[in-house]
CSV table of C-alpha atoms and ligand atoms in Angstrom, one decimal:
chain,number,residue,atom,x,y,z
A,1,MET,CA,188.1,-59.4,-207.8
A,2,LYS,CA,187.9,-55.6,-208.4
A,3,ILE,CA,190.9,-53.6,-209.3
A,4,LYS,CA,191.5,-49.8,-209.1
A,5,LEU,CA,194.5,-47.9,-210.2
A,6,GLU,CA,195.0,-44.4,-208.9
A,7,ASN,CA,197.5,-42.2,-210.8
A,8,VAL,CA,200.0,-45.0,-211.3
A,9,SER,CA,203.3,-44.2,-212.9
A,10,MET,CA,206.4,-46.3,-213.6
A,11,ARG,CA,209.6,-44.5,-214.3
A,12,PHE,CA,212.9,-46.0,-215.4
A,13,GLY,CA,215.5,-43.4,-214.7
A,14,ASP,CA,213.8,-40.3,-216.1
A,15,MET,CA,211.8,-42.2,-218.7
A,16,TYR,CA,208.2,-42.8,-217.9
A,17,ALA,CA,207.1,-46.2,-219.3
A,18,VAL,CA,203.7,-45.7,-217.7
A,19,ARG,CA,202.4,-42.2,-216.8
A,20,ASP,CA,199.6,-41.3,-214.5
A,21,VAL,CA,197.2,-44.1,-215.3
A,22,SER,CA,193.9,-44.3,-213.4
A,23,LEU,CA,191.3,-47.0,-214.2
A,24,SER,CA,188.9,-49.5,-212.7
A,25,ILE,CA,188.4,-53.1,-213.6
A,26,ALA,CA,185.0,-54.6,-212.5
A,27,LYS,CA,184.7,-58.1,-211.0
A,28,GLY,CA,184.4,-60.7,-213.8
A,29,GLU,CA,185.3,-58.2,-216.5
A,30,TYR,CA,187.5,-59.1,-219.5
A,31,LEU,CA,189.7,-56.1,-220.1
A,32,THR,CA,192.4,-55.8,-222.7
A,33,VAL,CA,195.2,-53.4,-222.8
A,34,LEU,CA,195.9,-52.6,-226.5
A,35,GLY,CA,198.6,-50.5,-228.0
A,36,PRO,CA,201.6,-50.4,-230.2
A,37,SER,CA,204.9,-52.1,-229.2
A,38,GLY,CA,206.8,-50.2,-226.5
A,39,CYS,CA,203.8,-48.1,-225.3
A,40,GLY,CA,204.0,-49.6,-221.8
A,41,LYS,CA,201.6,-52.5,-221.8
A,42,THR,CA,203.9,-55.0,-220.1
A,43,THR,CA,205.0,-52.4,-217.7
A,44,LEU,CA,201.4,-51.6,-216.8
A,45,ILE,CA,200.4,-55.3,-216.3
A,46,LYS,CA,203.5,-55.9,-214.2
A,47,VAL,CA,202.7,-53.0,-212.0
A,48,ILE,CA,199.1,-54.1,-211.6
A,49,SER,CA,200.0,-57.7,-210.8
A,50,GLY,CA,202.7,-56.7,-208.3
A,51,ILE,CA,205.8,-57.9,-210.2
A,52,TRP,CA,206.9,-54.3,-210.0
A,53,ARG,CA,206.2,-51.6,-207.5
A,54,PRO,CA,205.0,-48.4,-209.2
A,55,THR,CA,207.2,-45.4,-208.7
A,56,GLU,CA,204.0,-43.4,-208.1
A,57,GLY,CA,200.4,-44.1,-207.4
A,58,ARG,CA,198.3,-46.8,-205.7
A,59,VAL,CA,196.9,-50.2,-206.7
A,60,ILE,CA,193.7,-51.1,-204.9
A,61,VAL,CA,192.3,-54.7,-205.0
A,62,ASP,CA,188.8,-55.2,-203.5
A,63,GLY,CA,189.2,-52.1,-201.4
A,64,ASP,CA,192.7,-53.0,-200.1
A,65,ASP,CA,195.8,-51.1,-201.0
A,66,VAL,CA,198.2,-53.8,-202.4
A,67,THR,CA,200.7,-51.4,-203.9
A,68,ASP,CA,203.5,-52.8,-201.7
A,69,ILE,CA,202.5,-56.5,-201.9
A,70,PRO,CA,204.5,-58.6,-204.4
A,71,LEU,CA,202.8,-61.0,-206.9
A,72,GLU,CA,203.6,-64.1,-204.9
A,73,ASP,CA,201.6,-62.8,-202.0
A,74,ARG,CA,198.6,-62.0,-204.1
A,75,ASP,CA,195.8,-64.1,-205.4
A,76,THR,CA,196.7,-63.6,-209.1
A,77,GLY,CA,197.4,-66.0,-212.0
A,78,TYR,CA,200.0,-64.7,-214.4
A,79,VAL,CA,200.9,-65.8,-217.9
A,80,PHE,CA,204.1,-64.3,-219.2
A,81,GLN,CA,204.8,-62.8,-222.7
A,82,ASN,CA,207.0,-65.8,-223.3
A,83,ILE,CA,205.8,-69.2,-222.4
A,84,ALA,CA,207.3,-70.1,-219.0
A,85,LEU,CA,206.5,-73.7,-218.1
A,86,PHE,CA,208.8,-75.7,-215.9
A,87,PRO,CA,210.8,-77.7,-218.5
A,88,ASN,CA,211.7,-80.6,-216.2
A,89,MET,CA,208.1,-81.2,-215.0
A,90,THR,CA,205.3,-83.1,-216.7
A,91,ILE,CA,202.3,-81.2,-218.0
A,92,GLU,CA,200.3,-82.5,-215.1
A,93,ASP,CA,202.9,-81.5,-212.6
A,94,ASN,CA,203.1,-78.0,-214.2
A,95,VAL,CA,199.4,-77.5,-213.8
A,96,GLY,CA,199.4,-79.0,-210.3
A,97,TYR,CA,202.3,-76.8,-209.2
A,98,SER,CA,200.4,-74.1,-207.3
A,99,PRO,CA,197.9,-76.5,-205.5
A,100,ARG,CA,200.9,-78.6,-204.5
A,101,VAL,CA,202.8,-75.6,-203.1
A,102,ARG,CA,199.7,-74.7,-201.2
A,103,ASP,CA,200.0,-78.1,-199.5
A,104,LEU,CA,196.6,-79.4,-200.7
A,105,PRO,CA,196.2,-83.2,-200.2
A,106,GLN,CA,197.5,-85.3,-203.2
A,107,GLU,CA,194.0,-86.4,-204.4
A,108,GLU,CA,193.0,-82.7,-204.4
A,109,VAL,CA,196.1,-81.7,-206.4
A,110,ASP,CA,195.4,-84.5,-208.9
A,111,ARG,CA,191.7,-83.6,-209.3
A,112,ILE,CA,192.5,-79.9,-209.9
A,113,SER,CA,195.2,-80.6,-212.5
A,114,ARG,CA,192.9,-83.1,-214.2
A,115,ASP,CA,190.0,-80.7,-214.3
A,116,TYR,CA,192.0,-77.8,-215.7
A,117,LEU,CA,193.8,-80.0,-218.3
A,118,GLU,CA,190.3,-81.2,-219.4
A,119,LEU,CA,189.1,-77.6,-219.6
A,120,VAL,CA,191.8,-76.7,-222.0
A,121,ARG,CA,191.4,-80.1,-223.7
A,122,MET,CA,195.0,-81.2,-223.0
A,123,PHE,CA,194.3,-84.1,-220.6
A,124,ASP,CA,195.6,-86.7,-223.0
A,125,ARG,CA,199.0,-85.0,-222.8
A,126,ALA,CA,199.2,-85.1,-219.0
A,127,GLY,CA,202.4,-87.3,-218.8
A,128,MET,CA,204.4,-85.4,-221.5
A,129,PHE,CA,207.0,-82.7,-221.0
A,130,PRO,CA,206.7,-79.2,-222.3
A,131,SER,CA,209.4,-79.7,-225.0
A,132,GLU,CA,207.1,-82.5,-226.4
A,133,LEU,CA,204.3,-80.0,-227.1
A,134,SER,CA,203.8,-77.4,-229.8
A,135,GLY,CA,203.8,-73.7,-228.8
A,136,GLY,CA,200.1,-73.5,-228.9
A,137,GLU,CA,199.7,-76.5,-226.6
A,138,GLN,CA,202.3,-75.2,-224.2
A,139,GLN,CA,200.4,-71.9,-224.1
A,140,LYS,CA,197.2,-73.8,-223.2
A,141,VAL,CA,199.0,-75.5,-220.4
A,142,ALA,CA,200.4,-72.2,-219.2
A,143,ILE,CA,196.8,-70.9,-219.0
A,144,ALA,CA,195.6,-74.1,-217.3
A,145,ARG,CA,198.4,-73.6,-214.7
A,146,ALA,CA,197.4,-70.0,-214.1
A,147,LEU,CA,193.8,-71.0,-213.6
A,148,ALA,CA,194.6,-73.9,-211.4
A,149,SER,CA,196.2,-71.5,-208.9
A,150,GLY,CA,192.6,-70.8,-208.0
A,151,SER,CA,193.1,-67.1,-208.4
A,152,LYS,CA,190.1,-65.0,-209.3
A,153,MET,CA,192.3,-62.7,-211.4
A,154,LEU,CA,194.2,-63.6,-214.5
A,155,MET,CA,196.9,-61.5,-216.0
A,156,LEU,CA,197.8,-62.5,-219.6
A,157,ASP,CA,200.7,-60.7,-221.3
A,158,GLU,CA,200.5,-61.4,-225.1
A,159,PRO,CA,199.4,-65.0,-224.4
A,160,LEU,CA,198.8,-65.8,-228.0
A,161,SER,CA,201.4,-63.8,-229.9
A,162,ALA,CA,203.9,-66.6,-230.3
A,163,LEU,CA,201.3,-68.8,-232.0
A,164,ASP,CA,200.3,-69.1,-235.6
A,165,ALA,CA,197.1,-67.4,-236.8
A,166,ARG,CA,194.9,-70.4,-236.8
A,167,VAL,CA,195.7,-71.5,-233.3
A,168,ARG,CA,195.5,-67.9,-232.1
A,169,VAL,CA,192.0,-67.5,-233.3
A,170,GLU,CA,191.0,-70.9,-231.8
A,171,LEU,CA,192.5,-70.0,-228.4
A,172,ARG,CA,190.8,-66.6,-228.2
A,173,TYR,CA,187.4,-68.3,-228.0
A,174,GLU,CA,188.8,-70.9,-225.6
A,175,ILE,CA,190.2,-68.4,-223.1
A,176,ARG,CA,187.1,-66.2,-223.1
A,177,ARG,CA,184.8,-69.2,-222.7
A,178,LEU,CA,186.9,-70.5,-219.8
A,179,VAL,CA,187.1,-67.4,-217.8
A,180,LYS,CA,183.5,-66.4,-218.3
A,181,LYS,CA,182.5,-69.9,-217.1
A,182,LEU,CA,184.7,-69.5,-214.0
A,183,GLY,CA,183.8,-65.9,-213.4
A,184,ILE,CA,187.4,-64.7,-213.4
A,185,THR,CA,188.5,-61.1,-213.9
A,186,VAL,CA,191.0,-60.9,-216.7
A,187,LEU,CA,193.5,-58.3,-217.8
A,188,HIS,CA,194.9,-59.3,-221.2
A,189,VAL,CA,197.7,-57.4,-222.9
A,190,THR,CA,198.0,-57.4,-226.7
A,191,HIS,CA,199.2,-55.3,-229.6
A,192,ASP,CA,196.8,-57.1,-231.9
A,193,GLN,CA,193.7,-55.1,-232.4
A,194,GLU,CA,191.7,-57.9,-233.9
A,195,GLU,CA,192.5,-60.1,-230.8
A,196,ALA,CA,191.4,-57.2,-228.5
A,197,MET,CA,188.2,-56.8,-230.5
A,198,SER,CA,187.3,-60.4,-230.3
A,199,VAL,CA,187.9,-61.3,-226.6
A,200,SER,CA,187.2,-58.1,-224.6
A,201,ASP,CA,184.3,-56.6,-222.7
A,202,ARG,CA,186.3,-53.4,-222.7
A,203,ILE,CA,189.5,-52.2,-224.4
A,204,ILE,CA,192.0,-49.8,-223.0
A,205,LEU,CA,193.9,-48.2,-225.8
A,206,MET,CA,197.4,-47.1,-224.7
A,207,ARG,CA,199.9,-44.9,-226.4
A,208,ALA,CA,203.3,-43.7,-225.2
A,209,GLY,CA,202.7,-44.7,-221.5
A,210,GLY,CA,199.2,-43.2,-221.2
A,211,ILE,CA,195.6,-44.3,-221.7
A,212,LYS,CA,194.3,-42.8,-224.9
A,213,GLU,CA,190.8,-44.2,-224.8
A,214,VAL,CA,188.6,-46.8,-223.0
A,215,GLY,CA,185.4,-48.4,-224.3
A,216,THR,CA,183.7,-51.5,-225.6
A,217,PRO,CA,185.1,-52.9,-228.9
A,218,MET,CA,182.0,-51.6,-230.7
A,219,ASP,CA,182.3,-48.2,-229.1
A,220,ILE,CA,185.9,-47.6,-229.9
A,221,TYR,CA,185.4,-48.9,-233.5
A,222,ARG,CA,182.3,-46.9,-234.3
A,223,ASN,CA,182.9,-43.8,-232.1
A,224,PRO,CA,186.6,-43.3,-231.7
A,225,LYS,CA,187.2,-40.1,-229.7
A,226,SER,CA,190.6,-39.6,-231.2
A,227,ILE,CA,192.3,-39.8,-234.6
A,228,PHE,CA,194.8,-42.3,-233.1
A,229,ALA,CA,192.0,-44.7,-232.0
A,230,ALA,CA,190.3,-44.4,-235.4
A,231,TYR,CA,193.6,-45.3,-237.1
A,232,PHE,CA,194.8,-48.0,-234.7
A,233,ILE,CA,191.6,-49.9,-234.3
A,234,GLY,CA,190.4,-51.2,-237.7
A,235,GLU,CA,191.3,-49.5,-240.9
A,236,THR,CA,190.4,-46.0,-241.9
A,237,ASN,CA,190.9,-43.3,-244.4
A,238,LEU,CA,192.0,-39.9,-242.9
A,239,LEU,CA,191.4,-36.8,-245.0
A,240,GLU,CA,192.5,-33.3,-244.0
A,241,CYS,CA,189.8,-30.8,-244.7
A,242,THR,CA,188.3,-27.5,-243.5
A,243,VAL,CA,184.7,-26.9,-242.4
A,244,VAL,CA,182.7,-24.7,-244.8
A,245,GLY,CA,179.3,-24.8,-243.2
A,246,LYS,CA,176.4,-27.0,-242.1
A,247,THR,CA,173.5,-28.6,-244.0
A,248,LYS,CA,169.9,-28.0,-242.9
A,249,THR,CA,170.0,-31.3,-241.0
A,250,GLY,CA,173.1,-30.3,-239.2
A,251,ARG,CA,175.7,-32.3,-241.1
A,252,THR,CA,179.2,-30.8,-241.4
A,253,MET,CA,180.2,-29.7,-244.8
A,254,VAL,CA,183.9,-29.8,-245.4
A,255,ARG,CA,186.3,-28.8,-248.2
A,256,LEU,CA,188.8,-31.5,-249.0
A,257,ARG,CA,192.2,-30.8,-250.3
A,258,GLY,CA,191.9,-29.8,-254.0
A,259,GLY,CA,188.7,-27.9,-253.3
A,260,ARG,CA,185.9,-30.5,-253.4
A,261,VAL,CA,183.1,-30.0,-250.8
A,262,VAL,CA,181.6,-33.2,-249.2
A,263,ARG,CA,179.1,-33.8,-246.4
A,264,ALA,CA,180.2,-35.6,-243.3
A,265,ALA,CA,178.6,-36.5,-239.9
A,266,LYS,CA,177.2,-33.9,-237.5
A,267,SER,CA,179.8,-32.2,-235.4
A,268,ASN,CA,180.5,-29.2,-233.2
A,269,TYR,CA,183.0,-27.6,-235.6
A,270,ASP,CA,182.4,-24.2,-237.2
A,271,THR,CA,183.1,-22.7,-240.5
A,272,GLY,CA,186.8,-22.2,-241.0
A,273,ASP,CA,187.9,-24.9,-238.5
A,274,PRO,CA,190.7,-27.1,-239.7
A,275,THR,CA,189.6,-30.7,-239.4
A,276,VAL,CA,190.2,-34.3,-240.4
A,277,ILE,CA,187.5,-36.7,-241.4
A,278,SER,CA,187.9,-40.4,-240.8
A,279,VAL,CA,185.9,-42.9,-243.0
A,280,ARG,CA,186.4,-46.6,-242.9
A,281,PRO,CA,186.9,-48.5,-246.2
A,282,GLU,CA,183.5,-50.3,-245.8
A,283,ASN,CA,181.8,-46.9,-245.8
A,284,VAL,CA,183.2,-45.8,-249.1
A,285,TYR,CA,181.3,-46.5,-252.3
A,286,THR,CA,181.5,-45.7,-256.0
A,287,ALA,CA,178.9,-43.4,-257.4
A,288,LYS,CA,178.5,-40.7,-260.1
A,289,ASP,CA,179.8,-37.3,-259.1
A,290,GLY,CA,182.0,-38.8,-256.4
A,291,ILE,CA,185.6,-37.8,-255.7
A,292,LYS,CA,187.7,-38.7,-258.7
A,293,ALA,CA,190.3,-41.4,-257.9
A,294,GLU,CA,192.7,-43.7,-259.7
A,295,ILE,CA,193.1,-47.3,-258.7
A,296,ILE,CA,196.7,-48.1,-257.7
A,297,GLY,CA,196.3,-51.4,-255.9
A,298,VAL,CA,193.9,-54.4,-255.8
A,299,VAL,CA,194.3,-57.1,-253.2
A,300,PHE,CA,192.2,-60.3,-253.0
A,301,MET,CA,191.1,-60.9,-249.4
A,302,GLY,CA,188.8,-63.9,-249.9
A,303,THR,CA,185.4,-62.5,-249.0
A,304,TYR,CA,186.2,-59.1,-250.6
A,305,TRP,CA,188.7,-57.1,-252.6
A,306,LYS,CA,190.7,-54.4,-251.0
A,307,ILE,CA,191.1,-51.5,-253.3
A,308,ARG,CA,193.6,-48.7,-252.9
A,309,THR,CA,193.2,-45.4,-254.8
A,310,ILE,CA,194.9,-42.1,-255.1
A,311,ALA,CA,192.3,-39.4,-255.1
A,312,GLU,CA,192.1,-36.0,-256.7
A,313,THR,CA,192.5,-34.7,-253.1
A,314,SER,CA,196.0,-36.2,-253.1
A,315,ASP,CA,194.9,-38.7,-250.4
A,316,TYR,CA,195.0,-42.4,-250.6
A,317,ILE,CA,191.4,-43.6,-250.3
A,318,ASP,CA,190.8,-47.3,-249.7
A,319,TYR,CA,187.5,-49.1,-250.2
A,320,ASN,CA,186.2,-52.7,-250.4
A,321,VAL,CA,184.5,-54.5,-253.2
A,322,SER,CA,182.6,-57.7,-252.5
A,323,SER,CA,184.1,-60.8,-254.1
A,324,ASN,CA,180.8,-61.3,-255.9
A,325,ASP,CA,181.0,-58.0,-257.7
A,326,GLU,CA,183.1,-57.0,-260.6
A,327,VAL,CA,186.6,-55.9,-259.6
A,328,PRO,CA,188.2,-52.9,-261.1
A,329,ASP,CA,191.8,-52.9,-262.5
A,330,VAL,CA,194.8,-50.9,-261.5
A,331,GLY,CA,194.8,-47.7,-263.6
A,332,ASP,CA,191.0,-47.5,-263.7
A,333,GLU,CA,189.3,-44.3,-262.8
A,334,VAL,CA,186.6,-44.4,-260.1
A,335,TYR,CA,184.3,-41.9,-258.4
A,336,LEU,CA,184.0,-42.3,-254.6
A,337,VAL,CA,181.4,-41.2,-252.1
A,338,PHE,CA,181.2,-41.7,-248.3
A,339,ASN,CA,178.4,-42.9,-246.1
A,340,LYS,CA,178.1,-39.5,-244.4
A,341,ARG,CA,176.7,-40.8,-241.2
A,342,ALA,CA,179.6,-43.2,-240.8
A,343,THR,CA,182.3,-40.5,-241.1
A,344,LYS,CA,183.9,-39.0,-238.1
A,345,VAL,CA,185.0,-35.4,-237.9
A,346,PHE,CA,188.0,-34.5,-235.7
A,347,ALA,CA,189.9,-31.3,-235.1
A,348,ARG,CA,193.1,-31.2,-237.2
A,349,PRO,CA,195.9,-32.0,-234.8
A,350,GLU,CA,198.3,-29.1,-234.1
A,351,GLU,CA,201.2,-31.5,-234.3
A,352,GLY,CA,200.1,-32.6,-237.8
A,353,LEU,CA,198.3,-35.7,-238.9
A,354,GLU,CA,201.4,-37.9,-239.3
A,355,GLU,CA,202.5,-37.2,-235.8
A,356,ALA,CA,199.0,-37.9,-234.4
A,357,ILE,CA,199.0,-41.4,-235.7
A,358,LYS,CA,202.6,-42.3,-235.2
A,359,LEU,CA,202.9,-45.6,-233.3
A,360,GLU,CA,205.6,-44.5,-230.8
B,1,ATP,N1,213.2,-52.9,-216.9
B,1,ATP,C1,213.3,-51.8,-217.6
B,1,ATP,N2,214.2,-50.9,-217.6
B,1,ATP,C2,214.2,-49.8,-218.3
B,1,ATP,N3,213.3,-49.5,-219.3
B,1,ATP,C3,212.3,-50.4,-219.4
B,1,ATP,C4,212.2,-51.6,-218.6
B,1,ATP,N4,211.1,-52.3,-219.0
B,1,ATP,C5,210.5,-51.6,-220.0
B,1,ATP,N5,211.2,-50.5,-220.2
B,1,ATP,C6,210.9,-49.4,-221.2
B,1,ATP,O1,209.6,-49.0,-221.0
B,1,ATP,C7,208.9,-48.8,-222.3
B,1,ATP,C8,207.6,-49.7,-222.3
B,1,ATP,O2,208.0,-51.1,-222.3
B,1,ATP,P1,206.9,-52.2,-222.3
B,1,ATP,O3,207.7,-53.5,-222.2
B,1,ATP,O4,206.0,-52.0,-221.2
B,1,ATP,O5,206.2,-52.1,-223.7
B,1,ATP,P2,205.1,-53.0,-224.3
B,1,ATP,O6,203.9,-52.1,-224.6
B,1,ATP,O7,204.8,-54.2,-223.5
B,1,ATP,O8,205.8,-53.4,-225.7
B,1,ATP,P3,205.6,-54.9,-226.5
B,1,ATP,O9,204.3,-54.8,-227.3
B,1,ATP,O10,206.8,-54.7,-227.5
B,1,ATP,O11,205.7,-56.0,-225.6
B,1,ATP,C9,209.9,-49.2,-223.3
B,1,ATP,O12,210.4,-48.0,-223.8
B,1,ATP,C10,210.9,-50.0,-222.6
B,1,ATP,O13,212.2,-49.9,-223.2
B,2,MG,MG1,205.1,-56.3,-223.8
């Protein structure tokens, strides 16, 4: 199933929850909508799935305009932000609900619910009621029920957010494995950037009702086109600076606050341009002649130490130290350098850096 949105907006009163969104979802694609709380993700998925009619724009599925067709008349499986199983039905009956409503013969209904319960590895719970299952198990059943509807399109609104970290990670793999096996197109809403990175073919990054950026997880992580994307996906250090020239190889030379000049990646900015460089903690190292910084925090992360410093530029600069290496102490002085190629240079936002990364 192929989906196209043309200039879709959803307005409540005079507030736009979604504003002028256009996008295409390819057949069989796993697309996630990622963004901070309140940015319009649920609204967007409800409009795409037909739960709500957009106030403006068109929704096209496989070439047909379905803007005015409600969810129940479409071929879409939907899993809600809060688990919504029928409490008075067994697990098997929950999963078999849609085939039964479609009046399939009983053996067929049984076969379908058995198959999908097996797929999510919940067959041994078939006779139980939802209240007898844990949250994670109920969520698996909700997904099995959506799949059993036979739809070629699955809409998942925060399907994992109610679950604990362990189960969440486990289910990420399960869902992706299932839908890829069945060739289903998925639209998955989440505010969890790690979840989006791990399940998606492509990520749509939303902010304040609009699409900020679209790309594969690796694209967006390595080549964010905006400061907001660099900041929201993964961790990064953002340093205000001014371009002072170019090296012979075309790298941008920038002056950080406090006066120190460092080399950053190639860019199209010219001398005098107000800029911001983004450098992820894994691309910051200690070396002689680096930026002077004082360690103000050390956090053990298991495979590495996360180190926070306050630098001579008055910025916080975070970097990582492998667990196998010697870890510095709070109060130590260190000298930091960047992997130039892995830095990103952005125009300094007119509204200010704080405003550019604000979550709402
Ligand atoms: N039925 C409604 N009536 C009025 N305003 C609404 C309605 N539904 C959503 N909104 C508003 O639209 C905006 C977007 O809400 P939405 O639920 O789409 O956000 P979200 O990105 O899904 O957030 P979360 O991550 O918290 O689920 C919010 O400001 C919300 O208050
Ligand atoms: Mg939501």
